[in-house]
Amino acid sequence: MPFPVHFTAFVSGFLSLHALLGPASAADIDLKSFNPEDIISKDVAIIGGGSSGCYSAISLKDKGKSVIVIEKKDRVGGNTETYIDPATGTPVDIGVLVFHNISVVTDYFSRFDVPLTLYEEDTADESAYYDFRSGTELNISFPTLNETAVAFNKYAQFLEEYPNLDNGLFLPDPVPEDLLLPFGEFVDKYDIGASLNTMYELDPAVGNFTTVPTVERIRTMGLSLVEQIATGFLTTAHHNNSEIYSKIQTELLSASSLLLHSEVVLTQRQNDSEGVQLVVNTPEGRKLILAKKLLITIPPKPRLLKNFDLSADETAIFSKFIDVGYYTSIVKNTGLPDDLSVFNYNPDTPYNFPILPAVYNVQTTPVPGLHLAIYGTPRSIESFPLSDEEVKSDIINGIKTLQKANLDKFNQTEPEFVVFSSHTPFYLQVSPDDIKDGFYGRLYALQGLRNTYWTGAAFRGQDSSDLWRYSEEEVLPGLLESL
Ligand SMILES: Cc1cc2nc3c(=O)[nH]c(=O)nc-3n(C[C@H](O)[C@H](O)[C@H](O)COP(=O)(O)OP(=O)(O)OC[C@H]3O[C@@H](n4cnc5c(N)ncnc54)[C@H](O)[C@@H]3O)c2cc1C
Ligand SMILES: *[C@@H]1O[C@H](CO)[C@@H](O)[C@H](O)[C@H]1NC(C)=O
Ligand SMILES: *[C@@H]1O[C@H](CO)[C@@H](O)[C@H](O)[C@H]1NC(C)=O
Ligand SMILES: *[C@@H]1O[C@H](CO)[C@@H](O)[C@H](O)[C@H]1NC(C)=O
Ligand SMILES: *[C@@H]1O[C@H](CO)[C@@H](O)[C@H](O)[C@H]1NC(C)=O
Ligand SMILES: *[C@@H]1O[C@H](CO)[C@@H](O)[C@H](O)[C@H]1NC(C)=O
Ligand SMILES: *[C@@H]1O[C@H](CO)[C@@H](O)[C@H](O)[C@H]1NC(C)=O
Ligand SMILES: *[C@@H]1O[C@H](CO)[C@@H](O)[C@H](O)[C@H]1NC(C)=O
């Protein structure tokens, strides 16, 4: 089918948009400057070249559709980041680490000839538990493996009662009270406390762990993930999770399907056959993209979508999202032994979780002299008010507190950042009242309106395997049908 948008139709549409926005915001966009070589026509424009944007681009491309991915950074991969130690060439995955052993994952990696293997912790490494506020070592008694397994089994049995939650937040109406309980109360009710420390160490960044609404915990800690806890996760055999993204980047660039270092400055989205029009700033100048459909994968916080002509409805829905701050870093000169991971616990809270904002842990890496430190904040409506500099100094202070309180164990050195990366805003979610009030029904009803489809963590969960399955099974079929 030929592309339906005629440039002249767009120009007249654009002019009315110009009138709507007023000259201030659109004044610097001169339509006549779009020479034919600056106009890109594709079936689907995809915003964000992270986990779900890349997956969707490849899936659509493999189904014969033309795509253009618009990514603001100079690389694709999003939260998948790999530090390559310059001295030894050793890769260290500092973001996404593990995947589920499911066909959507194994097919994707084999398409790019990237081998997977069972993820195994380095058994030579040791773990210790400290209160980072005082530097005191803690003697925490964790549940036995058997107790943990029994608790996860009970949790899985509960999840099996909600098959509609297996691949999205398709909630019954009315929403069952159990799903709205603060997770700590749910845990007490179902007597699954013995699973909590494992859940936390696997996936801590949800804000206060015991008050997160149960369904917001389930959206990542779902059946598929729980099965992996029993059978084992996958990771890349080269321990370099960026490899697949560098192959995707090469493939998309060679198909003229990727704009790096690029951002949308203006959109026109209508729910008619005119498709969508995007004005994008790229390193090669301003481009006009004409696409039949738009797929947005970035966190839908209103301030991040300010250039996307949000409707009043979309703004009202997206304004409900709360999120957490999540940061990862590689630190050298920690004074900690290379084979020691330290976890921040607080003896005064249930399950000993630290009071946020706080360092979650400082873990070993395969490179001698380097540790991986991760940090998180509580939930808030606007990403928690901490600057990157404040987070960095909190991490350094935590490590120095450990050093000073344990002169016999740790060297007194000045920790330094080798890499620091903010993944904020993370884990978008809403309040129990909004969930009860039908938020997720209204969110999902946006699919397809105004020629716009949505995927990404806010729509499914902060887990790549889940996102690929959700995109493939729940979002792309509708998008493909609409083309
Ligand atoms: C430290 C850490 C560890 C994790 N570990 C795992 C793990 O082991 N396994 C797992 O499955 N998941 C893990 N996750 C979860 C992971 O975040 C999600 O699986 C996934 O990355 C979310 O995908 P996404 O497509 O929603 O967003 P992202 O992957 O974050 O992609 C969003 C992309 O959009 C780009 N972007 C943002 N704004 C714009 C804009 N305005 N215009 C254009 N582009 C824009 C970003 O640069 C980014 O590339 C981890 C996350 C973090 C932070
Ligand atoms: C993944 O699961 C399949 C069975 O579905 C199994 O044969 C395979 O060994 C698993 N892979 C790994 C690395 O464990
Ligand atoms: C922790 O408890 C064990 C036994 O209960 C004891 O042997 C050990 O010394 C304690 N360690 C600390 C740091 O208190
Ligand atoms: C836990 O231990 C009990 C008793 O030893 C055993 O019957 C049960 O099968 C175990 N449960 C799991 C899930 O391993
Ligand atoms: C890891 O992957 C990146 C991206 O493809 C590549 O540049 C690098 O050479 C790889 N390193 C190793 C050791 O595999
Ligand atoms: C677009 O869809 C919305 C919601 O269904 C509807 O209210 C609106 O009238 C439609 N607009 C057009 C231009 O069709
Ligand atoms: C502490 O310093 C000593 C002496 O420089 C060194 O041998 C040791 O490896 C260091 N230990 C750690 C944990 O950095
Ligand atoms: C989480 O919130 C509850 C209720 O507000 C509070 O009692 C608890 O101390 C908090 N836990 C942490 C670790 O911050």
XYZ file of C-alpha atoms and ligand atoms in Angstrom:
634
model
C 0.000 0.000 0.000
C 1.481 3.394 -0.885
C 2.181 5.833 1.873
C -1.077 7.728 2.498
C 0.240 11.085 3.632
C 0.566 13.746 0.993
C 3.036 16.376 1.842
C 0.598 19.128 0.951
C -1.991 17.709 3.342
C 0.660 17.728 6.001
C 1.580 21.329 5.315
C -1.994 22.488 5.790
C -2.321 20.358 8.926
C 0.901 21.766 10.166
C -0.220 25.305 9.673
C -3.266 24.758 11.837
C -1.022 23.183 14.428
C 1.163 26.245 14.202
C -1.888 28.369 14.930
C -2.774 26.169 17.891
C 0.633 26.272 19.480
C 1.148 29.911 18.724
C 4.264 31.274 17.120
C 6.422 31.008 20.234
C 6.913 27.236 20.189
C 6.780 26.603 16.465
C 8.303 29.830 15.199
C 11.734 28.391 14.604
C 10.416 25.565 12.446
C 10.370 26.642 8.859
C 8.444 24.094 6.848
C 9.972 25.201 3.580
C 13.332 24.105 4.887
C 12.321 20.446 4.539
C 13.969 19.515 1.300
C 12.944 16.121 -0.058
C 16.172 14.617 1.313
C 15.142 15.725 4.808
C 11.803 13.967 4.646
C 11.753 10.370 5.864
C 8.701 8.213 5.108
C 8.288 4.947 7.050
C 5.541 2.627 8.180
C 6.351 3.057 11.888
C 8.327 5.649 13.839
C 9.604 4.342 17.182
C 10.588 6.668 20.009
C 13.419 5.244 22.149
C 16.047 2.687 21.128
C 16.182 0.819 24.423
C 14.978 -2.643 25.272
C 11.454 -2.444 23.870
C 12.196 0.019 21.047
C 14.940 -2.185 19.593
C 12.928 -5.365 19.992
C 9.890 -3.818 18.302
C 11.965 -2.344 15.467
C 13.503 -5.724 14.645
C 10.206 -7.563 14.952
C 8.433 -5.102 12.619
C 11.358 -5.132 10.184
C 11.288 -8.924 10.093
C 7.587 -8.729 9.254
C 8.386 -6.591 6.223
C 7.587 -3.163 7.671
C 9.799 -0.108 7.378
C 10.753 1.590 10.646
C 12.693 4.539 11.979
C 13.946 4.508 15.585
C 14.602 7.876 17.202
C 17.081 7.571 20.073
C 18.374 10.529 22.027
C 21.708 8.970 23.034
C 24.579 8.058 20.710
C 23.904 4.337 21.167
C 20.952 1.991 21.439
C 20.403 -0.356 24.390
C 18.817 1.869 27.034
C 19.288 0.340 30.458
C 21.601 -2.326 29.045
C 25.065 -0.923 29.615
C 28.393 -2.717 29.515
C 31.613 -1.246 30.845
C 34.673 -2.572 29.026
C 37.751 -2.475 31.243
C 40.374 -0.751 29.078
C 43.302 -2.654 30.603
C 41.976 -6.185 30.150
C 39.037 -5.799 27.725
C 36.829 -7.548 30.295
C 33.162 -6.596 29.902
C 31.116 -5.760 33.006
C 27.355 -5.546 32.611
C 26.300 -2.702 34.867
C 22.639 -2.582 33.830
C 20.494 -5.405 32.485
C 22.074 -8.704 33.488
C 19.682 -11.638 33.169
C 16.906 -12.912 30.891
C 14.162 -15.511 31.115
C 14.577 -18.848 29.360
C 11.538 -18.356 27.097
C 11.283 -18.625 23.316
C 10.834 -14.908 22.635
C 14.219 -14.364 24.327
C 16.122 -17.310 22.865
C 14.778 -16.592 19.337
C 15.831 -12.947 19.583
C 19.376 -13.727 20.670
C 19.793 -16.490 18.113
C 18.628 -14.131 15.348
C 21.709 -12.062 16.153
C 23.926 -15.077 16.760
C 24.584 -14.057 20.366
C 24.915 -17.192 22.510
C 23.178 -17.456 25.883
C 24.193 -19.424 28.914
C 22.860 -20.170 32.373
C 23.568 -17.251 34.726
C 25.716 -18.336 37.654
C 26.966 -16.299 40.559
C 30.683 -16.482 41.207
C 30.746 -18.965 44.063
C 34.173 -17.766 45.184
C 32.649 -14.411 46.121
C 31.474 -13.622 49.636
C 28.571 -11.561 50.848
C 28.410 -9.473 54.000
C 25.687 -7.305 55.481
C 26.324 -3.853 56.874
C 24.319 -0.939 58.158
C 25.736 1.798 55.901
C 24.623 4.524 58.322
C 26.995 3.335 61.045
C 29.271 0.917 59.190
C 28.293 -1.848 61.617
C 28.385 -5.406 60.361
C 25.051 -7.157 60.840
C 24.313 -10.738 61.608
C 21.141 -11.321 59.670
C 19.531 -14.720 59.670
C 17.992 -15.412 56.308
C 15.349 -18.062 55.643
C 16.668 -21.451 54.587
C 16.547 -22.458 50.932
C 13.663 -24.765 51.700
C 11.681 -22.033 53.480
C 12.357 -19.717 50.559
C 11.227 -22.320 48.029
C 8.050 -23.044 50.003
C 7.234 -19.314 50.100
C 7.829 -18.866 46.362
C 5.599 -21.866 45.677
C 2.762 -20.262 47.637
C 3.328 -16.985 45.810
C 3.275 -18.781 42.433
C 0.021 -20.496 43.390
C -1.510 -17.086 44.041
C -0.252 -15.772 40.690
C -1.750 -18.759 38.878
C -5.185 -17.513 39.936
C -4.615 -14.392 37.827
C -3.625 -15.587 34.349
C -4.601 -12.182 32.929
C -1.707 -10.636 34.851
C 0.802 -12.884 33.103
C 1.471 -10.466 30.247
C 0.248 -7.020 31.272
C -1.888 -5.325 33.906
C -5.205 -6.704 32.673
C -7.032 -6.383 35.968
C -10.423 -7.784 36.925
C -13.121 -5.191 37.641
C -13.525 -4.537 40.510
C -9.852 -4.977 41.351
C -9.529 -7.675 44.068
C -8.443 -6.204 47.418
C -5.480 -8.598 47.630
C -3.922 -6.957 44.586
C -4.170 -3.526 46.179
C -2.711 -4.426 49.579
C 0.635 -2.916 50.510
C 2.989 -5.740 49.581
C 4.094 -6.229 53.209
C 0.477 -6.933 54.240
C -0.001 -9.284 51.312
C 3.157 -11.120 52.367
C 1.813 -11.503 55.922
C -1.617 -12.618 54.727
C -0.188 -15.336 52.496
C 2.714 -16.131 54.829
C 5.381 -15.743 52.160
C 7.857 -13.632 54.164
C 10.600 -16.153 53.439
C 10.615 -15.095 49.752
C 11.143 -11.413 50.422
C 14.901 -11.127 50.756
C 15.412 -13.047 47.518
C 12.893 -10.824 45.722
C 14.624 -7.767 47.106
C 18.150 -8.775 46.172
C 16.991 -9.696 42.681
C 15.009 -6.538 42.022
C 15.162 -3.923 44.775
C 14.271 -0.748 42.875
C 10.546 -0.380 43.527
C 10.743 2.169 46.325
C 9.659 1.109 49.831
C 9.392 -2.624 49.324
C 6.735 -3.348 51.914
C 4.343 -0.553 50.916
C 4.401 -0.999 47.114
C 0.873 -2.038 45.978
C 0.887 -5.801 45.448
C -0.039 -5.637 41.780
C 2.800 -3.183 41.162
C 5.175 -5.748 42.678
C 3.598 -8.534 40.614
C 4.062 -6.635 37.358
C 7.761 -7.591 37.378
C 7.774 -10.386 39.959
C 5.353 -12.405 37.839
C 5.039 -16.098 37.077
C 7.662 -16.147 34.338
C 10.255 -14.550 36.596
C 9.377 -16.781 39.547
C 9.899 -19.814 37.315
C 13.381 -18.544 36.466
C 14.215 -18.349 40.160
C 13.627 -22.079 40.282
C 15.225 -23.099 36.971
C 17.899 -20.426 36.537
C 18.159 -17.208 34.503
C 20.033 -16.787 31.248
C 22.781 -14.311 30.451
C 24.997 -13.852 27.396
C 27.797 -16.408 27.092
C 30.284 -13.584 26.367
C 29.051 -11.756 29.505
C 28.566 -8.753 27.302
C 24.877 -7.876 27.078
C 25.622 -4.879 24.836
C 26.756 -7.162 22.021
C 23.217 -7.741 20.746
C 22.555 -3.993 20.813
C 25.665 -3.195 18.814
C 24.510 -5.703 16.197
C 21.010 -4.201 16.199
C 22.504 -0.724 15.850
C 24.565 -1.795 12.827
C 21.576 -3.454 11.189
C 19.206 -0.533 11.772
C 21.749 2.046 10.608
C 22.430 0.127 7.412
C 18.677 0.013 6.731
C 18.401 3.806 7.327
C 16.168 2.895 10.251
C 17.880 4.635 13.146
C 18.525 8.250 14.107
C 20.974 8.480 17.010
C 21.524 11.615 19.083
C 18.111 12.706 17.929
C 15.017 14.095 19.584
C 11.502 14.902 18.526
C 10.729 18.612 18.737
C 7.177 18.592 17.415
C 4.534 16.026 16.550
C 1.175 15.965 14.924
C -0.817 12.854 15.735
C -4.403 12.405 14.572
C -6.674 9.383 14.637
C -7.304 9.467 10.923
C -5.536 8.004 7.915
C -3.122 10.922 7.761
C -0.667 9.098 10.005
C 1.768 11.008 12.190
C 4.185 13.781 11.418
C 7.289 14.325 13.517
C 9.897 17.038 13.386
C 13.177 15.619 14.717
C 16.450 17.312 15.536
C 19.326 15.113 14.357
C 23.083 15.673 14.086
C 22.468 16.098 10.320
C 19.904 18.801 10.903
C 16.172 18.884 11.280
C 14.211 16.057 9.618
C 10.539 15.611 8.920
C 9.265 12.086 9.507
C 6.033 10.924 7.950
C 4.896 7.640 9.434
C 1.686 5.668 9.371
C 1.978 4.810 13.044
C 3.973 5.932 16.060
C 5.245 3.576 18.774
C 6.335 5.363 21.946
C 8.571 3.367 24.322
C 10.048 6.053 26.587
C 8.704 6.633 30.128
C 5.410 8.484 29.569
C 5.896 11.204 32.169
C 4.235 14.384 30.832
C 7.471 16.377 31.083
C 9.286 13.800 28.918
C 6.490 13.909 26.325
C 6.137 17.667 26.207
C 6.941 17.740 22.456
C 4.344 15.077 21.591
C 1.117 17.156 21.403
C -0.450 15.215 24.294
C -4.222 15.346 24.481
C -5.897 16.385 27.722
C -6.766 12.717 28.263
C -3.214 11.521 27.765
C -1.864 14.229 30.060
C -4.397 13.371 32.759
C -3.506 9.680 32.591
C 0.276 10.106 32.479
C 0.220 12.673 35.310
C -0.713 9.854 37.675
C 2.605 8.047 37.283
C 4.947 7.965 40.234
C 8.464 6.594 39.883
C 11.707 5.897 41.713
C 15.295 7.001 41.238
C 17.696 4.187 40.320
C 21.419 4.594 39.766
C 24.309 2.266 38.972
C 27.999 2.940 39.080
C 31.422 1.366 38.959
C 33.644 2.507 41.795
C 37.378 1.966 42.286
C 39.469 2.340 45.440
C 36.603 1.140 47.598
C 39.013 -0.433 50.078
C 36.855 -3.579 49.937
C 38.342 -6.945 48.993
C 37.770 -7.847 45.326
C 35.769 -10.942 46.244
C 33.431 -9.257 48.747
C 29.928 -7.915 48.024
C 28.347 -5.811 50.764
C 24.616 -5.321 51.155
C 23.088 -2.383 52.994
C 20.605 -3.569 55.609
C 18.911 -1.854 58.506
C 18.345 -3.890 61.682
C 15.378 -1.714 62.703
C 13.006 -2.341 59.790
C 10.946 -5.421 58.927
C 13.096 -7.634 56.675
C 15.993 -5.267 57.390
C 15.584 -3.230 54.220
C 17.407 0.124 54.286
C 15.386 3.328 54.537
C 15.526 5.047 51.154
C 17.195 6.921 49.625
C 20.126 4.578 50.175
C 22.873 2.487 48.652
C 21.355 -0.938 47.912
C 24.642 -2.769 47.633
C 28.265 -2.661 46.523
C 28.983 -5.810 44.551
C 31.981 -7.561 43.079
C 32.800 -7.326 39.371
C 35.006 -9.602 37.248
C 37.638 -6.817 37.167
C 40.008 -6.627 40.148
C 39.829 -3.241 41.853
C 36.314 -2.432 40.648
C 32.985 -2.726 42.487
C 29.469 -2.103 41.219
C 27.447 0.202 43.488
C 23.707 0.649 43.085
C 21.475 3.232 44.738
C 17.754 3.904 44.972
C 15.187 6.416 46.167
C 11.615 6.131 47.437
C 8.655 6.545 45.109
C 7.567 10.068 44.269
C 5.358 11.870 41.782
C 8.283 13.830 40.382
C 11.505 11.839 40.205
C 12.915 12.058 43.690
C 14.594 15.401 44.285
C 18.191 14.258 44.416
C 20.784 15.415 41.920
C 23.305 12.978 40.471
C 25.953 14.792 42.542
C 24.014 14.144 45.757
C 23.606 10.468 44.866
C 27.333 10.170 44.126
C 28.344 11.769 47.392
C 25.924 9.516 49.288
C 27.531 6.435 47.700
C 31.041 7.648 48.550
C 29.995 8.535 52.116
C 28.472 5.083 52.572
C 31.655 3.337 51.483
C 33.821 5.647 53.648
C 31.565 4.925 56.627
C 32.200 1.200 56.135
C 35.941 1.798 55.891
C 36.146 3.933 59.043
C 34.077 1.547 61.146
C 36.077 -1.498 60.034
C 39.736 -0.483 60.077
C 40.792 -4.103 60.422
C 38.859 -5.250 57.344
C 38.907 -2.452 54.802
C 41.643 -0.181 53.497
C 41.241 3.544 54.051
C 41.238 4.731 50.451
C 39.437 7.475 48.550
C 36.685 5.837 46.422
C 36.339 7.178 42.881
C 33.693 6.734 40.184
C 34.759 5.020 36.983
C 31.203 5.094 35.583
C 27.998 6.610 36.947
C 24.654 6.094 35.264
C 21.200 7.347 36.199
C 18.238 5.169 35.193
C 15.716 7.645 36.523
C 12.687 7.754 36.209
C 12.396 4.030 36.970
C 9.539 1.646 37.786
C 6.625 3.869 36.801
C 3.550 2.851 38.788
C 0.422 4.389 40.312
C -1.264 4.547 43.709
C -3.699 1.863 44.936
C -6.552 4.390 44.648
C -5.760 5.020 40.995
C -5.495 1.292 40.316
C -8.860 0.720 41.983
C -10.272 3.575 39.951
C -9.486 1.791 36.668
C -6.200 3.489 35.786
C -4.772 0.551 33.839
C -7.942 0.108 31.778
C -7.724 3.770 30.765
C -3.990 3.477 30.074
C -4.389 0.466 27.802
C -7.347 2.087 26.031
C -4.842 4.584 24.602
C -3.381 1.866 22.351
C -3.939 2.862 18.745
C -5.633 6.207 19.412
C -4.214 9.074 17.385
C -2.156 6.571 15.352
C -0.076 5.984 18.458
C 0.857 2.723 20.161
C 2.724 2.342 23.429
C 5.125 -0.157 24.973
C 8.017 0.000 27.448
C 8.382 -0.536 31.161
C 5.498 1.763 32.190
C 3.067 -0.381 30.214
C 4.401 -3.751 31.341
C 7.248 -3.884 33.855
C 10.904 -3.231 34.337
C 12.106 -6.495 32.806
C 13.427 -6.958 29.273
C 12.133 -10.502 28.716
C 8.641 -9.503 29.842
C 8.798 -6.402 27.658
C 9.730 -8.346 24.555
C 6.915 -10.833 25.129
C 4.405 -8.063 25.875
C 5.470 -6.055 22.811
C 5.340 -9.120 20.569
C 2.057 -10.551 21.816
C 0.036 -7.593 23.075
C 1.144 -4.458 21.213
C 2.605 -5.270 17.809
C -0.323 -7.423 16.561
C -2.722 -4.461 16.873
C -0.192 -2.105 15.352
C 0.438 -4.456 12.404
C -3.253 -4.888 11.803
C -3.719 -1.122 11.693
C -1.069 -0.589 9.001
C 20.611 -1.316 36.798
C 19.518 -2.064 36.111
C 19.530 -3.437 36.068
C 18.539 -4.132 35.412
N 18.628 -5.485 35.327
C 17.761 -6.154 34.565
C 17.943 -7.529 34.321
O 18.900 -8.145 34.792
N 17.035 -8.151 33.530
C 15.996 -7.482 32.975
O 15.216 -8.079 32.237
N 15.791 -6.184 33.203
C 16.655 -5.509 33.987
N 16.465 -4.179 34.178
C 15.217 -3.589 33.733
C 15.345 -2.863 32.389
O 15.330 -1.500 32.666
C 14.169 -3.041 31.520
O 14.099 -4.376 31.234
C 14.269 -2.289 30.172
O 15.507 -1.666 29.937
C 13.217 -1.232 30.048
O 13.042 -1.074 28.666
P 12.373 0.187 28.038
O 12.351 -0.044 26.583
O 11.129 0.499 28.748
O 13.368 1.386 28.399
P 14.906 1.571 28.156
O 15.609 0.301 27.903
O 15.358 2.448 29.254
O 14.941 2.389 26.805
C 14.476 3.702 26.670
C 15.319 4.363 25.582
O 14.729 5.592 25.212
C 15.722 6.574 25.100
N 15.058 7.868 25.284
C 14.628 8.426 26.434
N 14.011 9.586 26.183
C 14.043 9.758 24.846
C 13.540 10.757 23.968
N 12.892 11.816 24.423
N 13.738 10.598 22.653
C 14.397 9.530 22.174
N 14.890 8.553 22.955
C 14.711 8.674 24.276
C 16.718 6.211 26.152
O 17.976 6.791 25.887
C 16.719 4.687 26.036
O 17.641 4.234 25.075
C 17.462 -3.451 34.827
C 17.435 -2.065 34.877
C 18.452 -1.363 35.491
C 18.418 0.114 35.502
C 16.229 -23.456 28.643
O 15.071 -24.244 28.692
C 15.155 -25.387 27.844
C 13.824 -26.126 27.978
O 12.789 -25.299 27.593
C 16.271 -26.288 28.262
O 16.375 -27.364 27.379
C 17.571 -25.492 28.230
O 18.611 -26.276 28.737
C 17.449 -24.231 29.067
N 18.655 -23.444 28.887
C 19.556 -23.265 29.859
C 20.780 -22.508 29.497
O 19.372 -23.670 30.966
C 26.995 -13.984 63.762
O 26.427 -15.076 64.461
C 27.230 -16.242 64.428
C 26.486 -17.378 65.117
O 25.257 -16.973 65.625
C 28.547 -15.963 65.110
O 29.350 -17.094 65.019
C 29.236 -14.804 64.405
O 30.395 -14.441 65.052
C 28.319 -13.581 64.348
N 28.935 -12.566 63.542
C 28.820 -11.261 63.820
C 29.459 -10.309 62.849
O 28.259 -10.837 64.806
C 10.894 -28.468 52.220
O 11.224 -29.454 53.192
C 10.173 -30.363 53.487
C 10.585 -31.225 54.643
O 11.966 -31.511 54.594
C 9.865 -31.166 52.246
O 8.835 -32.068 52.487
C 9.444 -30.214 51.140
O 9.261 -30.930 49.936
C 10.482 -29.140 50.925
N 9.882 -28.181 50.038
C 10.509 -27.669 48.991
C 9.725 -26.716 48.141
O 11.672 -27.918 48.709
C 31.376 -6.386 23.981
O 30.424 -5.859 23.074
C 30.772 -4.579 22.558
C 29.620 -4.139 21.739
O 29.389 -5.070 20.724
C 32.049 -4.683 21.752
O 32.456 -3.409 21.323
C 33.147 -5.286 22.619
O 34.286 -5.547 21.825
C 32.679 -6.578 23.248
N 33.734 -6.999 24.163
C 33.935 -8.259 24.528
C 35.092 -8.556 25.385
O 33.158 -9.145 24.190
C -10.162 10.507 18.013
O -10.567 9.557 18.956
C -11.125 10.110 20.121
C -11.343 8.996 21.126
O -11.986 7.920 20.523
C -12.398 10.824 19.756
O -12.949 11.397 20.924
C -12.074 11.904 18.757
O -13.255 12.529 18.342
C -11.366 11.324 17.567
N -10.898 12.395 16.733
C -10.969 12.313 15.425
C -10.366 13.466 14.701
O -11.466 11.369 14.840
C 44.873 -3.001 51.233
O 46.173 -2.485 51.108
C 47.160 -3.488 51.104
C 48.509 -2.778 51.150
O 48.563 -1.783 50.157
C 46.997 -4.366 49.891
O 47.972 -5.392 49.900
C 45.623 -4.980 49.932
O 45.389 -5.716 48.754
C 44.558 -3.901 50.045
N 43.252 -4.521 50.261
C 42.163 -4.076 49.706
C 40.908 -4.766 50.086
O 42.137 -3.128 48.923
C 8.257 1.525 54.535
O 7.089 2.209 54.892
C 6.523 1.781 56.124
C 5.190 2.473 56.280
O 5.327 3.847 56.013
C 7.484 2.074 57.256
O 6.962 1.613 58.470
C 8.777 1.335 56.970
O 9.743 1.665 57.944
C 9.305 1.728 55.615
N 10.441 0.873 55.354
C 11.565 1.334 54.893
C 12.634 0.330 54.733
O 11.734 2.507 54.582
